[in-house]
Structures are given as structure tokens and as C-alpha cells.
Amino acid sequence: MNSAIEIKKNIYWLGVNDRRTHIFENYWPLPKGVAYNSYVILDEKVVVLDTVERSQMDNYLESLEAVLRGRKVDYLVVNHVEPDHSGSIKALLCQYPDITVVGNSKTFPMLQNYYGITDNLLEVKEGDSLCLGKRTLNFYMVPMLHWPETMVTYLPGDNMLFSADAFGSFGTLDGGIFDDQVDLEYMEEEISRYYSNIVGKYGAPAQSALKKLSGLAIDMICATHGPIWRTHIAEIIAKYDKWSKYETDEGVVIAFSSMYGHTEQMADCIGRFLAEMGIKKIRIHDTSKTHPSYIINDIFRYKGVILGSCAYNGNIFPTMEILLHELECMGVKNHYLGYFGNKTWGGGALPRFKTFAEKIKWEVVAEPNETCGSMKPTDVEQCKAIAEAMVKKLRGME
Ligand code: FEO
């Protein structure tokens, strides 16, 4: 199928949907698939901006050929080298061997290491321009959004920002390609999950990029995943601003690991007390069932986090360890923390939670509780104490 759509005179979206890949970066779930977006500008020179993942190469090159109508590609702008966008570069260069590859000083070593590409390179720096004829491209570096080489390309006059992964989303484009053509409510979790899972670690670089780009007039944001933004530009930029400042809403994420149900009982008990105290946004997750992707996404939304785990082999339960490790690696900021454990004999969860709290620097709101097996009346009281302390913190009462 030809998947090229003209989004502005002589500017085309060349996107492909991937509904077969189950996990992104071989880790993050893709229940609604993912789209890879490439773009083409036809001027006196022809430029392609980023390509698509290798598995979609054949459809992509077919669509490109249809758009070109016999013309050749002069430039390939590589805003981001991650293979979901660079995977078709070698095939593109085979088909159009005279292409000049445009990137920055950090782009080219990566292209060499991944694909052995060393020739016909044009290095650009912050603020450099490339004239295509009637149109000119401007380049801005946005390092660590989310790789070191990442840059964005701006097209003045048309006021289009080719933003690489920034403002992207999981989920395929099921017909519509613009933000006003798709069901944004349906895509909402995939948009925030993309941010929290892929970009979330890089709040400070995202803030720097937002500041750098704030002076540009932007009528269209063309990201490499998800919809093209043209109607809700202010909203998506505001979301990025909020997320990258680690600003959250009132709510509590409770994540537990439980072998025989006792730790889950404690999670439910705390959830009930929170509800009685008026907290509505309560999200309880079982780490054995729910991928960290979704739990982390909720943690980016809500300020309160309460974690509970049974002991396992003298340590914390393995699936809780995965969640803690991921949160530590991401360095998620600005949360209140409560935690609790459960043991049959020696325990092991609480020391790990303590280390986690110290490492991630979240404020611990209450003394942790550790019970033995099923909940006793004192455990109910201690769960209540954790819930109360969390609500007081969330409401600024302490
Ligand atoms: Fe969509 Fe960082 O690649």
C-alpha cells in the first residue's frame, strides 16, 4: 500500500504502521502498535527526514518512489539514529546512492558503528541552515532528547518542526494522521506512556529543548511517531513542559508484589483508607502482572507512591526489584513514598525499599510496616497510618 500523504504543498508524510512488534526497544509493550513517520520535501533539492524501522522498509521505499515520480533524493536528514528511524537508511542509500547524509558530529560515529556509513556526509551545527531551493531547513541540537545526537529540523515560513521522538506516541495511526483526525482520548495513555517510558529519564534536556525552541513560530510538529500536531500544539507542548518538570496530580499509585495474597491485602487496605480520605485517583498494580511501563506511567501522573512487597530468597520480590531498578535508572523525581513488607521468617523487602528511598530521594511519609503473613489488627492500623500520612503530605497539611 502507498502510505504517502501530502501534508503541505510538496511536503509529504511517509509513515508506516507496525502492528506486529510486541515490544518496543525489545522491552516496552506495544498493545496498540506503533507508527514510524518519515517526511519528504520536494524542492529544487529533494530531502528525506528520517526513515523507518527496517521491517517496514519495502513499503516505505515503495511509497517514497511514488512520491518522487522519477526524481532522486539529494539529502537525508538524520535527526535521530535509533534504529526505529535509521533502520532503512542502508536500503535508501542503495536505491539512491548519491544522497548526502545530513547530521551532526555525534550522528556520524553512530551511523558508522551501526551501518558502516562513512561517505557523503554533511555535518551541521546548532543554527546551521540548508537551502533546498525555495525552502530552507534550520537545525537545532537537542542532545539527550533522548540520545546524544538528537537534533530537530525547522522549516521557517511553513513553520514546521520535524521533532524526532519529541512529542511522539506509541500506537498506530489508524486512518488519521493529524491530531485533529485521530481519537486523542483513545491515544492519551500511549502518548504519555511514550513520554514516561522513552523520554522520561531526560526531564532536564527536555526542558532545555523546550526553552530553546520556544522562540520559534510553530504551526505543525512532525514527530517520528504518532500524530502530526497542528491543532493541539499548545496542549502537547504544555504536557511536555509539565512532564519534564516532574509535575504531578493528586493521586496515589500503589504497586505490590504478593505471592499468597497477604501483601495484596495490605495494598487494598491502604487503597480503601485513601479513598475514605477523599483520594480519587488511586491506581493499584500487581507487579507480577503489570509491566513496569504502565506503573511508571502512572507514577509520572501522580505524586504519591506506595510500594509493598513480600520477601523472596531473603530479598525483595523479583518483579518489584525490576520496577525499583527502572525507577532508579530513570531518576524519577518529586514524589512522596510509603512502603510496607511481608515476611514468613527472615524478611528482605524493607531494607531494599529503604535503599531505594535513599537513592531516588523521594520523601518517605511514614514508618514502614512489615507484617508476618495475614494482616492483624495492628497491621490495619499501620496501613491506615501510611495512608493518612500520604494524604497529609499530598494536601500540604504537614
Ligand atoms: Fe523512536 Fe528514539 O527512537
mmCIF file of C-alpha atoms in Angstrom, residues 224-379:
data_model
loop_
_atom_site.group_PDB
_atom_site.id
_atom_site.type_symbol
_atom_site.label_atom_id
_atom_site.label_comp_id
_atom_site.label_asym_id
_atom_site.label_seq_id
_atom_site.Cartn_x
_atom_site.Cartn_y
_atom_site.Cartn_z
ATOM 1 C CA THR A 224 8.693 10.428 14.174
ATOM 2 C CA HIS A 225 5.905 8.561 15.996
ATOM 3 C CA GLY A 226 2.223 9.248 16.473
ATOM 4 C CA PRO A 227 0.070 12.025 15.062
ATOM 5 C CA ILE A 228 1.255 15.222 13.388
ATOM 6 C CA TRP A 229 0.357 18.097 15.700
ATOM 7 C CA ARG A 230 -1.312 21.091 14.053
ATOM 8 C CA THR A 231 -4.399 21.808 16.187
ATOM 9 C CA HIS A 232 -3.299 20.900 19.714
ATOM 10 C CA ILE A 233 0.258 22.233 19.575
ATOM 11 C CA ALA A 234 -0.022 24.336 22.729
ATOM 12 C CA GLU A 235 -1.527 21.398 24.617
ATOM 13 C CA ILE A 236 1.170 18.890 23.709
ATOM 14 C CA ILE A 237 3.926 21.409 24.476
ATOM 15 C CA ALA A 238 2.266 22.144 27.833
ATOM 16 C CA LYS A 239 2.154 18.427 28.575
ATOM 17 C CA TYR A 240 5.842 18.059 27.790
ATOM 18 C CA ASP A 241 6.599 21.035 29.981
ATOM 19 C CA LYS A 242 4.631 19.544 32.879
ATOM 20 C CA TRP A 243 6.015 16.047 32.496
ATOM 21 C CA SER A 244 9.616 17.176 32.133
ATOM 22 C CA LYS A 245 9.295 19.254 35.307
ATOM 23 C CA TYR A 246 8.004 16.124 37.077
ATOM 24 C CA GLU A 247 4.789 17.929 37.965
ATOM 25 C CA THR A 248 2.041 15.547 39.019
ATOM 26 C CA ASP A 249 -1.588 15.472 40.075
ATOM 27 C CA GLU A 250 -3.123 14.486 43.380
ATOM 28 C CA GLY A 251 -3.307 10.722 43.436
ATOM 29 C CA VAL A 252 -1.563 7.618 44.686
ATOM 30 C CA VAL A 253 -0.022 4.700 42.835
ATOM 31 C CA ILE A 254 0.137 1.548 44.922
ATOM 32 C CA ALA A 255 2.325 -1.188 43.453
ATOM 33 C CA PHE A 256 2.638 -4.506 45.252
ATOM 34 C CA SER A 257 4.306 -7.898 44.863
ATOM 35 C CA SER A 258 2.463 -10.707 46.567
ATOM 36 C CA MET A 259 2.905 -14.480 46.496
ATOM 37 C CA TYR A 260 -0.089 -15.670 48.505
ATOM 38 C CA GLY A 261 -2.283 -12.594 48.695
ATOM 39 C CA HIS A 262 -1.299 -11.131 52.077
ATOM 40 C CA THR A 263 0.725 -8.237 50.642
ATOM 41 C CA GLU A 264 -2.085 -7.573 48.189
ATOM 42 C CA GLN A 265 -4.468 -7.435 51.159
ATOM 43 C CA MET A 266 -2.333 -4.669 52.646
ATOM 44 C CA ALA A 267 -2.341 -2.774 49.329
ATOM 45 C CA ASP A 268 -6.130 -2.969 49.176
ATOM 46 C CA CYS A 269 -6.403 -1.909 52.812
ATOM 47 C CA ILE A 270 -4.288 1.204 52.155
ATOM 48 C CA GLY A 271 -6.276 1.918 48.995
ATOM 49 C CA ARG A 272 -9.507 1.787 50.980
ATOM 50 C CA PHE A 273 -8.204 4.211 53.619
ATOM 51 C CA LEU A 274 -7.020 6.600 50.893
ATOM 52 C CA ALA A 275 -10.469 6.507 49.303
ATOM 53 C CA GLU A 276 -12.136 7.175 52.646
ATOM 54 C CA MET A 277 -9.914 10.233 52.971
ATOM 55 C CA GLY A 278 -11.114 11.523 49.607
ATOM 56 C CA ILE A 279 -8.355 10.455 47.217
ATOM 57 C CA LYS A 280 -9.978 9.520 43.920
ATOM 58 C CA LYS A 281 -7.006 8.806 41.711
ATOM 59 C CA ILE A 282 -5.844 5.538 43.214
ATOM 60 C CA ARG A 283 -4.100 3.047 40.930
ATOM 61 C CA ILE A 284 -3.245 -0.355 42.388
ATOM 62 C CA HIS A 285 -0.895 -2.530 40.337
ATOM 63 C CA ASP A 286 0.370 -6.074 40.808
ATOM 64 C CA THR A 287 3.998 -6.049 39.652
ATOM 65 C CA SER A 288 3.739 -9.720 38.684
ATOM 66 C CA LYS A 289 1.005 -8.915 36.207
ATOM 67 C CA THR A 290 1.508 -5.342 35.082
ATOM 68 C CA HIS A 291 4.578 -4.350 33.077
ATOM 69 C CA PRO A 292 6.656 -1.540 34.661
ATOM 70 C CA SER A 293 5.758 0.552 31.604
ATOM 71 C CA TYR A 294 2.242 1.153 32.906
ATOM 72 C CA ILE A 295 3.222 1.555 36.566
ATOM 73 C CA ILE A 296 5.922 4.076 35.675
ATOM 74 C CA ASN A 297 3.437 5.939 33.510
ATOM 75 C CA ASP A 298 1.050 6.250 36.462
ATOM 76 C CA ILE A 299 3.933 7.357 38.682
ATOM 77 C CA PHE A 300 4.588 10.194 36.202
ATOM 78 C CA ARG A 301 0.954 11.207 36.693
ATOM 79 C CA TYR A 302 0.509 11.026 40.468
ATOM 80 C CA LYS A 303 2.598 12.369 43.289
ATOM 81 C CA GLY A 304 2.005 9.655 45.882
ATOM 82 C CA VAL A 305 3.655 6.252 45.557
ATOM 83 C CA ILE A 306 3.160 3.383 47.988
ATOM 84 C CA LEU A 307 5.101 0.186 47.409
ATOM 85 C CA GLY A 308 4.693 -3.185 49.100
ATOM 86 C CA SER A 309 6.482 -6.477 48.674
ATOM 87 C CA CYS A 310 6.758 -9.865 50.229
ATOM 88 C CA ALA A 311 10.217 -11.272 50.858
ATOM 89 C CA TYR A 312 11.731 -13.669 48.366
ATOM 90 C CA ASN A 313 15.015 -15.528 48.824
ATOM 91 C CA GLY A 314 15.965 -13.105 51.576
ATOM 92 C CA ASN A 315 15.395 -10.078 49.360
ATOM 93 C CA ILE A 316 12.593 -8.173 47.695
ATOM 94 C CA PHE A 317 10.297 -9.963 45.225
ATOM 95 C CA PRO A 318 11.888 -10.096 41.727
ATOM 96 C CA THR A 319 9.192 -8.183 39.853
ATOM 97 C CA MET A 320 9.307 -5.378 42.441
ATOM 98 C CA GLU A 321 13.086 -5.293 42.045
ATOM 99 C CA ILE A 322 12.638 -4.716 38.302
ATOM 100 C CA LEU A 323 10.323 -1.780 38.975
ATOM 101 C CA LEU A 324 12.662 -0.239 41.559
ATOM 102 C CA HIS A 325 15.669 -0.678 39.300
ATOM 103 C CA GLU A 326 13.891 1.027 36.405
ATOM 104 C CA LEU A 327 12.751 3.941 38.562
ATOM 105 C CA GLU A 328 16.269 4.367 39.936
ATOM 106 C CA CYS A 329 17.779 4.315 36.433
ATOM 107 C CA MET A 330 15.263 6.882 35.248
ATOM 108 C CA GLY A 331 15.862 9.054 38.293
ATOM 109 C CA VAL A 332 12.187 9.955 38.525
ATOM 110 C CA LYS A 333 11.836 12.994 40.761
ATOM 111 C CA ASN A 334 9.420 14.712 43.062
ATOM 112 C CA HIS A 335 7.303 12.065 44.783
ATOM 113 C CA TYR A 336 6.166 11.091 48.241
ATOM 114 C CA LEU A 337 6.824 7.483 49.210
ATOM 115 C CA GLY A 338 5.275 4.994 51.601
ATOM 116 C CA TYR A 339 6.247 1.345 51.775
ATOM 117 C CA PHE A 340 5.428 -1.896 53.503
ATOM 118 C CA GLY A 341 6.584 -5.505 53.545
ATOM 119 C CA ASN A 342 5.543 -9.000 54.375
ATOM 120 C CA LYS A 343 7.598 -11.928 55.586
ATOM 121 C CA THR A 344 7.215 -15.505 56.755
ATOM 122 C CA TRP A 345 10.566 -15.649 58.505
ATOM 123 C CA GLY A 346 13.658 -13.513 57.717
ATOM 124 C CA GLY A 347 12.144 -10.755 55.556
ATOM 125 C CA GLY A 348 14.130 -8.853 52.933
ATOM 126 C CA ALA A 349 11.818 -6.322 51.283
ATOM 127 C CA LEU A 350 12.159 -3.438 53.735
ATOM 128 C CA PRO A 351 15.963 -2.950 53.515
ATOM 129 C CA ARG A 352 15.682 -2.779 49.732
ATOM 130 C CA PHE A 353 12.868 -0.229 49.910
ATOM 131 C CA LYS A 354 14.985 1.837 52.307
ATOM 132 C CA THR A 355 17.913 1.798 49.884
ATOM 133 C CA PHE A 356 15.541 2.705 47.067
ATOM 134 C CA ALA A 357 14.154 5.678 49.002
ATOM 135 C CA GLU A 358 17.655 6.974 49.718
ATOM 136 C CA LYS A 359 18.803 6.530 46.158
ATOM 137 C CA ILE A 360 15.804 8.116 44.463
ATOM 138 C CA LYS A 361 15.465 10.830 47.118
ATOM 139 C CA TRP A 362 11.692 10.638 47.499
ATOM 140 C CA GLU A 363 10.406 11.772 50.862
ATOM 141 C CA VAL A 364 9.223 8.844 52.980
ATOM 142 C CA VAL A 365 5.943 9.854 54.582
ATOM 143 C CA ALA A 366 5.570 7.245 57.336
ATOM 144 C CA GLU A 367 7.293 4.465 59.214
ATOM 145 C CA PRO A 368 7.188 1.332 57.078
ATOM 146 C CA ASN A 369 5.120 -1.606 58.200
ATOM 147 C CA GLU A 370 6.162 -5.228 57.896
ATOM 148 C CA THR A 371 3.723 -7.960 58.776
ATOM 149 C CA CYS A 372 4.077 -11.729 59.052
ATOM 150 C CA GLY A 373 1.572 -13.498 56.828
ATOM 151 C CA SER A 374 -2.029 -12.364 57.091
ATOM 152 C CA MET A 375 -2.977 -8.950 58.371
ATOM 153 C CA LYS A 376 -3.578 -8.480 62.087
ATOM 154 C CA PRO A 377 -5.450 -5.563 63.688
ATOM 155 C CA THR A 378 -2.137 -3.766 64.290
ATOM 156 C CA ASP A 379 -1.324 -4.084 60.574
#
